Amino acid sequence: SEIYAAEEFQSHFARASGIRLPIVRKAESVTSGQRHIFIGSSPAMRAGKVGFSTDEFEEEDFRIVVRDDNIAIAGSPQAAARGTLYGVYTFLEDYVGVRFLTVDHTYVPAIGTWRVVGPLDRFYHPPLRFRWSYYGETNRNPAFATRIRVNTVATDPKLGGKTGLNLINHSFFHYVSSQKYGKEHPEYFALVDGERKLEMGGGGPELCLTNPDVLRIVTTTILDALKKHPDMENVSVSQNDNNKYCRCPQCAAIDEREGTPMGSLLTFVNAVADEVAKEYPDVMIGTLSYWYSRKPPKTIKPRPNIQIQLCSIECCVLHPINDPNCEKNVQFCRDLANWGSMCKNISIWNYNTNFSNYLLPCPNLRVIEPNIRYFVANNAMGIFMQAAGNALGAELSDLRNYVMANLLWDPTKSGFKLIDEFLDLHYGRSSEPIRRFINLTHEHALASGLHPNCFGRAKDYAIDESIAQAGLEAFAEAMELAENDTVRSRVEKASICAYRAAIEPIWYMKDKSKVNPALAERMQPLVKRFLELCSKYGVTNASERSRIKAESERLKRIVGL
C-alpha cells in the first residue's frame, strides 16, 4: 500500500505540475540530494530532517511534516495499514488542490512551477473507524472508494484493505434457519399469535430468544467463525428484518418488565457476548437497535463487548436529526442518548435516499452535515450512510457520494461548501441553474411542513408539477451553458431526476385503458427522454426493489411508445 501511495502521489503531482518525480526505494539514494518526499515509514525517513516514529499510530493515523525542503507523509507501518495512503490523498487535496469528485472525474489543478507548502506538522486520527457512503458507484469501484476514504469496500492489500469492523446487519437467519431446523424444532422460532412462525419475509422467522438450544447453536457457530477468521473485530447477532418477535411467556415476561422487545433480545445477545469474551475478549458482538428494538431496556445493560448499531429508519429525512421541532427525530435522539449512557460501542445506520423512488429528487442534502456531526458528537464509532448501494445512476448520486464521504472522513467540513465545490468543478458554467433547482426543492420541502421518512412518493417530499417544470427548465438552461460535450453529458445524467418528477402523474399506473389519452400524449415525450437518458447513463434501478428495465416496459406500454 505504501508503494501504491507513492505511485498515486507521483501520478497526481505530475498532472498538477508537469513534473514526474522518480520513485526511489533504496535508502542510500537519499544522501545524493537535499530535497526529498518520503512516503511511508522507513529508516531513511526517520533519520531525515523531517523524521518521526509511527510506532504508536493506529491503522488509519498519519502525520505530514513539511520543513527544510523535505516532506514526509507516513502512517502506521502495519502491512495493511491505510494511514500512509490516506495521508497522501489528504496532502494532494489540501496542498495541491486535487479533488476526487467521481469514479471518472478527478479534478487536478495546474499549480505552475512553484507553490509554497509549509512549514507544517500535521497529525490526523479519523474520528470514525467505520465509514461507508453506500452508493453503487463506490461499492463497485474499490480504488475510488479508497480515494474518498470509504474503508469498507477495498479488500486488496495494495489499497490498504478494509476495516476489520463489519456492518452490523440482520443475521439470525444465518445461524438458525427454518429450512434446517423448522420441521424438527419449531420451538426454536418466534411464537406469534399462538403459533411458531416458520415462513416469514425479511430473511426468515425471528428466534425464540429464551430457548437454550438456540443460544447454544448461535454461540457455537460464532466461535467456529472466529477460529477461521481471527481478524474479525466484530460479529453480528441481530434480528431479522421483520417485526414478528417472539411472544412466548418467557420472552414476553422479559419484554414486559423492560418496557421494550429489546429486553429479550439484549438478554440473548449478552449471553452470546459472555461466551465469546472467554476466548475472544477483544471481539465485539453487535446487534441492531432497529424498529421494535430501538428503545433501550429499563434495567438490562449491554456487556462491555457489545456493539449497538442504532437505526434511524423512522426519522424525518428533511430535518436534521437533532432538530428539536421534529418529533420523529426527537425520540431518536433520546434513544441515542440513553444507549450512549450505557454502551461505549455505538454505531449508526442512517438512511439517505428515497428507497421507494431512487430517481426522484430527494431534498435531504442539507441534513447530511448536521447528522454526521451529531452522531460523531455522541461518540459513534462508525456510520453506515445507506443510500442507493445496489444501483447506479440514482438521483444526484455523484454529488451525494462526494458530500457524504468527505463528511464521514472529516465532520468539521461544511456541507454547503462541499455541495458548491462539487457543482462548480463538475458542471462548470452549468452549475448555477442546477444549484438553483437543488435549493428550490429543499426550500419548497421545508416550507411544506412535511416530515417524511425514507420511503415515499413525490408528494411526500413536496415534489409537485411546479417543481418538476422548474427542474426541466433548469436543466435545459444548464445544457445551454455547458462549455463542452463532457459537461453536457454530466448535465444530462443529472437531469434524469427532473424527468422522473415530470412523469410522476403516470408513474404508478399499470392499466393503459385507465390512462387519460390526453395525459398519455403529454407524458409520451417525457417518458421517451427519461428512458433514453436512463439507458445512456447506465441507470440500473428505479427503486430499492425494482429494476429500471421492468419499469421501462410498463411505462412504454402506458403512454403508447
XYZ file of C-alpha atoms in Angstrom:
561
model
C 0.000 0.000 0.000
C 2.954 2.372 0.557
C 4.253 1.636 -2.959
C 0.778 2.337 -4.328
C 0.638 5.539 -2.247
C 3.920 6.683 -3.836
C 2.542 5.914 -7.304
C -0.637 7.870 -6.553
C 1.447 10.826 -5.367
C 3.685 10.621 -8.440
C 0.764 10.416 -10.866
C -1.345 13.238 -9.457
C 1.637 15.507 -8.813
C 2.729 15.027 -12.418
C -0.727 16.023 -13.669
C -0.653 19.142 -11.489
C 2.918 20.272 -12.092
C 4.104 18.642 -15.305
C 6.977 17.103 -13.319
C 7.174 13.338 -12.930
C 9.188 12.649 -9.808
C 11.206 9.424 -9.631
C 10.251 6.789 -7.077
C 13.346 5.660 -5.158
C 13.275 2.658 -2.847
C 16.944 2.447 -1.829
C 17.924 4.353 1.289
C 21.432 5.221 0.058
C 19.902 7.359 -2.707
C 18.718 9.808 -0.062
C 22.253 11.028 0.517
C 22.592 12.189 -3.092
C 20.356 15.225 -2.751
C 18.807 17.679 -0.324
C 15.144 17.655 -1.352
C 13.076 14.546 -0.651
C 9.463 13.417 -0.351
C 9.218 10.418 1.978
C 6.147 8.227 1.518
C 5.706 5.790 4.397
C 7.755 4.945 7.455
C 11.360 3.935 6.744
C 14.826 4.228 8.300
C 15.647 6.950 5.758
C 12.580 8.985 6.711
C 13.162 8.608 10.435
C 16.798 9.685 10.057
C 15.975 12.643 7.824
C 15.242 16.295 8.546
C 11.516 15.572 8.859
C 11.823 12.220 10.584
C 9.354 10.818 13.115
C 8.258 7.485 14.541
C 4.936 5.892 13.635
C 5.179 3.037 16.118
C 2.258 4.309 18.209
C -0.014 5.093 15.246
C -3.311 3.292 14.770
C -4.043 1.796 11.358
C -5.560 4.929 9.790
C -3.495 7.591 11.588
C -0.972 9.630 9.639
C 1.355 12.569 10.032
C 2.505 15.085 7.442
C 5.664 17.083 8.143
C 6.978 19.764 5.744
C 10.109 21.762 6.528
C 13.735 22.268 5.430
C 12.968 21.358 1.795
C 11.653 17.912 2.804
C 8.207 16.330 3.013
C 7.255 13.232 4.994
C 3.863 11.510 4.797
C 3.577 8.358 6.872
C 1.108 6.236 8.777
C 1.298 3.022 10.730
C 3.916 0.554 9.446
C 1.449 -2.342 9.637
C 1.260 -4.261 6.351
C -2.374 -3.424 5.584
C -2.472 -0.040 7.290
C -4.193 2.676 5.301
C -2.703 5.694 7.083
C 0.101 6.432 4.612
C -2.237 6.154 1.631
C -4.841 8.380 3.311
C -2.076 10.836 4.172
C -1.080 11.077 0.515
C -4.676 11.752 -0.541
C -5.007 14.399 2.171
C -1.794 16.089 1.032
C -2.944 16.076 -2.593
C -6.302 17.565 -1.627
C -5.221 20.166 0.913
C -1.901 21.341 -0.569
C -2.142 20.584 -4.304
C -5.895 21.165 -4.743
C -6.819 17.727 -6.114
C -10.478 16.725 -5.752
C -11.687 13.133 -6.167
C -15.151 14.008 -7.460
C -16.423 10.840 -9.175
C -15.157 7.499 -10.426
C -14.195 9.068 -13.750
C -13.582 12.696 -12.759
C -10.598 13.690 -10.652
C -10.026 17.433 -10.668
C -6.312 18.287 -10.727
C -5.472 21.993 -10.973
C -2.365 23.233 -12.756
C -0.188 24.551 -9.931
C 2.517 26.188 -12.043
C 6.237 25.955 -11.413
C 6.133 26.684 -7.692
C 3.866 26.592 -4.696
C 4.865 27.206 -1.091
C 3.691 24.483 1.313
C 4.541 24.616 4.992
C 6.344 24.585 7.192
C 3.738 22.330 8.803
C 3.408 19.410 11.159
C 0.005 17.771 10.971
C -1.323 14.636 12.616
C -4.749 13.174 11.822
C -6.736 10.487 13.605
C -10.057 9.813 11.813
C -12.943 10.225 14.270
C -14.825 7.279 12.717
C -13.399 3.764 12.489
C -16.137 2.624 10.067
C -17.147 4.859 7.128
C -19.473 3.802 4.345
C -21.097 6.126 1.834
C -23.303 3.408 0.412
C -23.624 4.051 -3.316
C -23.169 1.607 -6.168
C -20.585 3.936 -7.680
C -18.434 3.431 -4.572
C -19.210 -0.221 -3.900
C -18.224 -1.277 -7.433
C -15.011 0.775 -7.592
C -12.623 -0.056 -4.731
C -9.844 2.286 -5.893
C -12.260 5.221 -5.920
C -13.658 4.174 -2.537
C -10.113 4.312 -1.164
C -9.513 7.759 -2.614
C -12.576 9.123 -0.815
C -11.545 7.199 2.324
C -14.507 4.841 2.464
C -12.857 1.988 4.365
C -15.437 -0.771 3.894
C -15.073 -1.707 0.218
C -11.477 -2.401 -0.838
C -10.105 -5.847 0.044
C -6.891 -5.506 -1.983
C -3.872 -5.005 0.346
C -2.491 -2.581 -2.243
C -5.431 -0.317 -1.400
C -4.820 -0.750 2.311
C -7.530 -3.368 2.735
C -10.680 -2.568 4.648
C -11.536 -2.059 8.273
C -11.875 -5.150 10.451
C -15.265 -3.863 11.555
C -18.206 -5.455 9.759
C -21.583 -3.851 9.218
C -23.977 -4.986 11.926
C -26.914 -6.349 9.970
C -29.810 -8.823 10.099
C -28.180 -12.147 10.917
C -30.366 -14.602 12.873
C -31.258 -16.424 9.661
C -27.558 -17.164 9.106
C -27.372 -19.089 12.353
C -30.775 -20.758 12.728
C -32.777 -21.186 9.518
C -36.314 -22.555 9.404
C -35.322 -24.696 6.406
C -32.753 -26.529 8.521
C -34.464 -26.643 11.914
C -38.133 -25.788 11.396
C -39.528 -29.278 10.819
C -37.948 -30.944 13.858
C -37.588 -27.950 16.154
C -40.353 -25.372 15.629
C -39.769 -24.287 19.242
C -36.573 -22.572 18.071
C -38.660 -19.891 16.369
C -40.825 -16.999 17.484
C -44.275 -17.668 18.914
C -46.639 -15.120 17.359
C -50.437 -15.206 17.696
C -50.234 -18.610 19.313
C -48.137 -20.347 16.650
C -44.493 -20.799 15.758
C -43.835 -18.754 12.635
C -41.701 -20.714 10.172
C -42.373 -18.720 6.996
C -41.524 -15.048 7.179
C -40.096 -12.283 4.997
C -37.091 -10.229 5.908
C -34.696 -13.156 5.961
C -36.873 -15.586 7.845
C -38.668 -16.015 11.149
C -37.367 -14.440 14.334
C -35.973 -16.712 17.017
C -37.231 -17.711 20.430
C -34.571 -15.902 22.436
C -35.113 -17.744 25.702
C -34.605 -21.191 24.177
C -31.240 -22.562 25.463
C -30.671 -24.643 22.323
C -30.924 -21.524 20.160
C -28.302 -19.841 22.327
C -26.022 -22.871 22.027
C -26.336 -23.050 18.218
C -25.682 -19.348 17.702
C -22.729 -19.246 20.097
C -21.097 -22.360 18.655
C -21.457 -21.056 15.102
C -19.871 -17.722 16.010
C -16.945 -19.304 17.840
C -16.282 -21.533 14.831
C -16.341 -18.496 12.535
C -13.873 -16.609 14.726
C -11.453 -19.543 14.652
C -11.495 -19.391 10.851
C -11.349 -15.569 10.698
C -9.290 -14.302 13.635
C -9.027 -10.835 12.075
C -12.738 -10.111 12.643
C -13.258 -7.258 15.095
C -16.999 -7.704 15.474
C -19.760 -10.203 14.735
C -23.435 -9.513 14.083
C -26.011 -11.212 16.328
C -29.165 -9.436 15.316
C -32.848 -9.698 14.494
C -34.137 -10.475 11.023
C -35.920 -7.785 9.030
C -39.492 -8.214 10.283
C -41.383 -7.383 13.458
C -42.641 -10.873 14.350
C -40.549 -11.180 17.503
C -41.272 -13.952 19.990
C -44.263 -13.573 22.330
C -43.801 -16.842 24.226
C -44.346 -16.499 28.006
C -40.612 -16.439 28.775
C -39.670 -13.833 26.134
C -42.791 -11.763 26.790
C -42.079 -11.620 30.519
C -38.666 -10.068 29.922
C -40.018 -7.612 27.365
C -42.862 -6.519 29.619
C -40.525 -5.989 32.543
C -38.071 -3.988 30.404
C -40.689 -1.996 28.505
C -39.332 -2.986 25.085
C -38.773 -6.082 22.905
C -35.095 -5.177 23.178
C -35.291 -6.752 26.642
C -35.281 -10.364 25.459
C -33.010 -9.527 22.511
C -30.315 -7.893 24.644
C -30.558 -10.693 27.222
C -29.778 -13.156 24.447
C -27.007 -11.051 22.901
C -25.405 -10.530 26.314
C -25.333 -14.293 26.823
C -23.581 -14.771 23.470
C -21.139 -11.986 24.329
C -20.257 -13.606 27.653
C -19.285 -16.857 25.933
C -17.336 -15.155 23.146
C -15.426 -12.985 25.635
C -13.946 -16.097 27.251
C -11.969 -16.883 24.084
C -12.030 -13.587 22.148
C -12.202 -10.724 24.655
C -11.467 -8.056 22.016
C -14.226 -9.091 19.605
C -17.462 -7.106 19.804
C -20.876 -8.739 19.499
C -23.055 -6.307 17.580
C -26.815 -6.049 17.385
C -29.221 -3.675 15.687
C -31.292 -1.251 17.695
C -33.911 -1.151 14.985
C -37.663 -0.755 14.597
C -39.252 -2.513 17.588
C -35.877 -2.911 19.336
C -34.712 0.714 19.142
C -35.823 1.630 22.652
C -33.271 0.582 25.312
C -34.437 -1.710 28.139
C -35.105 -0.309 31.615
C -32.628 -2.367 33.640
C -30.605 -4.668 31.365
C -27.252 -3.167 30.351
C -25.074 -4.224 27.412
C -21.926 -6.126 28.254
C -18.651 -4.229 27.676
C -18.046 -6.193 24.461
C -21.468 -5.349 22.971
C -21.855 -3.032 19.962
C -25.196 -1.287 19.472
C -25.950 -0.175 15.908
C -28.774 2.345 16.161
C -31.028 2.696 13.094
C -32.896 5.872 12.110
C -35.427 4.371 9.690
C -38.439 6.096 11.291
C -36.786 9.515 11.289
C -37.652 12.506 9.129
C -35.192 12.989 6.273
C -35.960 16.675 5.677
C -34.830 17.968 9.068
C -31.550 17.493 10.942
C -31.616 14.526 13.281
C -31.254 16.864 16.278
C -33.972 19.323 15.231
C -35.937 19.890 18.455
C -39.072 20.755 16.455
C -39.173 17.443 14.575
C -40.849 14.933 16.867
C -39.794 11.899 14.815
C -36.191 12.906 15.305
C -36.510 13.965 18.947
C -37.365 10.430 20.034
C -34.409 9.008 18.132
C -32.071 11.434 19.891
C -33.491 10.345 23.253
C -32.815 6.724 22.397
C -29.290 7.546 21.223
C -28.560 9.406 24.456
C -29.903 6.522 26.549
C -27.857 3.943 24.644
C -24.804 6.159 24.919
C -25.138 6.293 28.698
C -24.883 2.507 28.974
C -22.768 1.386 25.984
C -19.359 2.601 24.809
C -19.568 0.943 21.375
C -22.219 2.858 19.428
C -22.535 2.854 15.645
C -25.176 4.369 13.382
C -27.241 3.110 10.453
C -28.574 6.260 8.788
C -30.916 6.331 5.773
C -30.101 8.799 2.997
C -32.311 8.223 -0.020
C -35.904 7.577 -1.019
C -35.810 3.793 -1.225
C -39.192 3.705 -2.959
C -38.016 6.045 -5.719
C -34.280 6.239 -6.308
C -34.640 8.670 -9.225
C -36.942 11.310 -7.735
C -35.474 14.490 -6.254
C -34.902 13.882 -2.537
C -34.439 17.185 -0.692
C -32.190 15.958 2.114
C -28.734 17.122 1.037
C -28.643 19.807 3.715
C -29.075 17.401 6.637
C -26.036 15.231 5.852
C -23.577 17.550 7.604
C -25.550 18.163 10.838
C -26.496 14.489 11.086
C -22.939 13.193 10.803
C -21.685 15.830 13.221
C -24.351 14.891 15.729
C -23.528 11.203 15.528
C -19.815 11.892 15.996
C -20.506 14.257 18.898
C -22.442 11.412 20.524
C -19.436 9.092 20.291
C -20.413 6.994 17.279
C -17.510 4.750 16.290
C -18.865 4.153 12.792
C -21.567 5.373 10.432
C -23.276 3.471 7.630
C -24.891 6.051 5.349
C -27.280 3.799 3.462
C -28.281 5.090 0.052
C -28.657 3.507 -3.403
C -25.964 0.942 -2.765
C -27.447 -1.694 -5.061
C -27.824 0.697 -8.006
C -26.029 3.015 -10.394
C -27.239 6.415 -11.525
C -29.554 7.267 -8.632
C -30.653 10.887 -8.223
C -27.557 13.116 -7.943
C -25.652 10.089 -6.648
C -22.248 11.508 -7.561
C -22.862 14.745 -5.671
C -24.330 12.958 -2.665
C -21.496 10.456 -2.537
C -18.934 13.254 -2.565
C -20.620 15.128 0.274
C -21.190 12.034 2.425
C -17.708 10.573 2.043
C -15.987 13.871 2.762
C -18.023 14.469 5.907
C -17.517 10.922 7.170
C -13.780 11.455 6.809
C -13.780 14.957 8.318
C -17.030 16.017 10.031
C -15.692 19.559 10.547
C -16.111 20.323 6.844
C -19.001 22.437 5.600
C -21.727 20.540 3.763
C -22.728 23.674 1.856
C -19.151 24.292 0.711
C -18.802 20.673 -0.416
C -22.020 20.943 -2.444
C -20.880 24.177 -4.076
C -17.397 22.810 -4.724
C -18.723 19.718 -6.471
C -21.250 21.677 -8.552
C -18.660 24.224 -9.674
C -15.931 21.706 -10.528
C -18.134 19.037 -12.079
C -20.605 21.195 -14.012
C -18.622 24.361 -14.684
C -20.779 27.166 -16.109
C -23.806 24.862 -15.902
C -23.643 24.721 -12.116
C -25.788 27.756 -11.347
C -29.166 26.545 -12.690
C -28.552 23.107 -11.135
C -27.761 24.752 -7.803
C -30.923 26.847 -8.138
C -33.039 23.735 -8.666
C -31.479 21.936 -5.694
C -32.143 24.948 -3.473
C -35.721 25.191 -4.749
C -36.523 21.559 -3.901
C -35.098 21.926 -0.404
C -36.796 25.206 0.400
C -40.130 24.029 -1.006
C -39.951 20.865 1.095
C -39.099 22.720 4.295
C -41.938 25.182 3.704
C -44.420 22.323 3.272
C -44.347 21.258 6.914
C -43.923 17.621 5.871
C -41.912 15.101 7.903
C -41.363 12.113 5.580
C -39.110 9.161 6.235
C -37.007 7.379 3.581
C -39.943 5.813 1.692
C -42.386 7.915 -0.300
C -43.926 9.269 -3.437
C -43.250 12.692 -4.910
C -45.973 14.386 -2.850
C -44.405 13.140 0.376
C -41.347 15.293 -0.376
C -43.326 18.281 -1.723
C -42.329 17.445 -5.305
C -45.246 18.690 -7.437
C -45.717 19.685 -11.069
C -44.287 23.170 -10.453
C -41.083 21.662 -9.074
C -40.864 19.219 -11.978
C -41.306 22.025 -14.507
C -38.710 24.150 -12.740
C -36.334 21.191 -12.920
C -36.824 20.709 -16.655
C -36.221 24.410 -17.238
C -33.149 24.497 -15.002
C -31.501 21.580 -16.750
C -32.382 22.949 -20.186
C -30.603 26.164 -19.184
C -27.672 24.140 -17.845
C -27.366 22.346 -21.186
C -27.207 25.707 -22.973
C -24.436 26.901 -20.653
C -22.297 23.743 -20.829
C -18.856 24.552 -22.232
C -18.152 21.174 -23.843
C -19.546 17.721 -24.526
C -18.129 16.274 -21.309
C -20.045 18.759 -19.183
C -23.160 18.318 -21.317
C -23.069 14.593 -20.554
C -22.799 15.286 -16.833
C -25.747 17.660 -17.008
C -27.812 15.116 -18.935
C -27.151 12.485 -16.307
C -28.139 14.846 -13.502
C -31.330 15.849 -15.345
C -32.837 12.363 -15.004
C -34.336 13.355 -11.645
C -36.295 16.216 -13.255
C -37.734 13.911 -15.927
C -38.635 11.376 -13.261
C -40.519 14.078 -11.334
C -42.278 15.199 -14.507
C -43.705 11.725 -15.221
C -44.994 11.195 -11.684
C -48.660 11.520 -12.853
C -48.394 8.168 -14.680
C -45.550 6.512 -12.759
C -47.696 4.112 -10.730
C -50.222 3.261 -13.436
C -50.375 -0.316 -14.752
C -53.524 -0.448 -16.902
C -53.281 1.548 -20.124
C -57.073 1.575 -20.531
C -57.390 3.674 -17.363
C -54.974 6.376 -18.521
C -56.485 9.581 -19.880
C -55.411 9.777 -23.566
C -54.519 13.461 -23.244
C -52.302 12.693 -20.247
C -50.617 9.823 -22.094
C -49.954 12.087 -25.067
C -48.471 14.784 -22.812
C -46.301 12.276 -20.970
C -45.059 10.431 -24.061
C -42.079 12.684 -24.980
C -41.095 12.999 -21.311
C -41.120 9.231 -20.821
C -39.186 8.738 -24.035
C -36.462 11.180 -22.979
C -36.362 9.767 -19.432
C -35.807 6.240 -20.700
C -33.209 7.380 -23.254
C -31.205 9.053 -20.505
C -31.503 6.085 -18.148
C -30.159 3.817 -20.865
C -27.394 6.206 -21.912
C -26.078 6.696 -18.372
C -26.372 3.167 -17.057
C -29.197 3.654 -14.584
C -29.945 0.232 -13.105
C -32.780 0.668 -10.607
C -35.950 2.692 -10.208
C -36.123 1.809 -6.517
C -34.511 -0.484 -3.987
C -36.574 -3.413 -5.246
C -37.361 -2.599 -8.893
C -35.099 -2.627 -11.917
C -35.377 0.136 -14.486
C -35.778 -2.417 -17.285
C -39.082 -3.692 -15.892
C -40.359 -0.188 -15.194
C -39.455 0.988 -18.698
C -41.561 -1.728 -20.337
C -44.552 -0.726 -18.230
C -44.092 2.997 -18.916
C -43.805 2.490 -22.674
C -46.994 0.446 -22.652
C -48.860 3.059 -20.603
C -48.038 6.006 -22.905
C -48.047 4.059 -26.169
C -44.361 4.068 -27.071
